[in-house]
């Protein structure tokens, strides 16, 4: 069982791309609905629900229509017969918004989702009204992170041959108890395609937005995770400076946005409000 009630799920067929699993807080909204749209993009090796389950309700109660999809190879995401590419994930987001006629939207990206959000803003500017980045950076070229990526092949084999022991060991290292909520976490993790998620790690190793990010002209903000052991706060600040983002800082580590939502969500709401259109602007 998930620890919180989740928004309704729906399947959206995007011509030429496939069937998308989508969380949508207002799936029956009429065409004239004036809730500003927020799209949540999740991180590597998780799903939309694992990344955002603690934030759905807060955003919806604040007046937003919230959408969240699983990326390719992750959770219930697409399983195309092509290698995983971050640029294709960005194109998926844009195509989904166009199909639903819900663009432009505020695009929120956490960790890997933040790299995808940057690519959405670069390649599909028409679907973005504002950009919120969190727990992410411009590149993963530093030596410590590069050493992690070298293990992607072995990780793919381990995930493919023994997904439950692989992910269970990771959850134990996080100190999680053996209960129904941890069982839900494990069931979500086991939905991944091992080959795609390993290739996603390699894609992150290749990602570098430094040559082009400063050319993006879109209202931007950042929820900076100031105690982040996965993406250094210094690299997050460099990203914020490059895109001209307003920074909202929280004293959290990389995985604490769901375990400490009372600290993360207020900053997220402030960051979204800083770039999202008002209801009056949506109506006009």
Tab-separated table of N, CA and C in Angstrom, residues 83 109 210 276:
chain	number	residue	atom	x	y	z
A	83	UNK	N	17.362	2.737	-27.806
A	83	UNK	CA	18.085	3.053	-26.570
A	83	UNK	C	17.460	4.231	-25.830
A	109	UNK	N	11.228	19.498	-12.396
A	109	UNK	CA	12.092	18.335	-12.553
A	109	UNK	C	12.990	18.109	-11.359
A	210	UNK	N	25.911	22.935	-19.822
A	210	UNK	CA	26.678	24.176	-19.678
A	210	UNK	C	26.843	24.956	-20.979
A	276	UNK	N	4.720	30.091	-12.013
A	276	UNK	CA	3.472	29.622	-12.627
A	276	UNK	C	2.544	30.793	-12.931
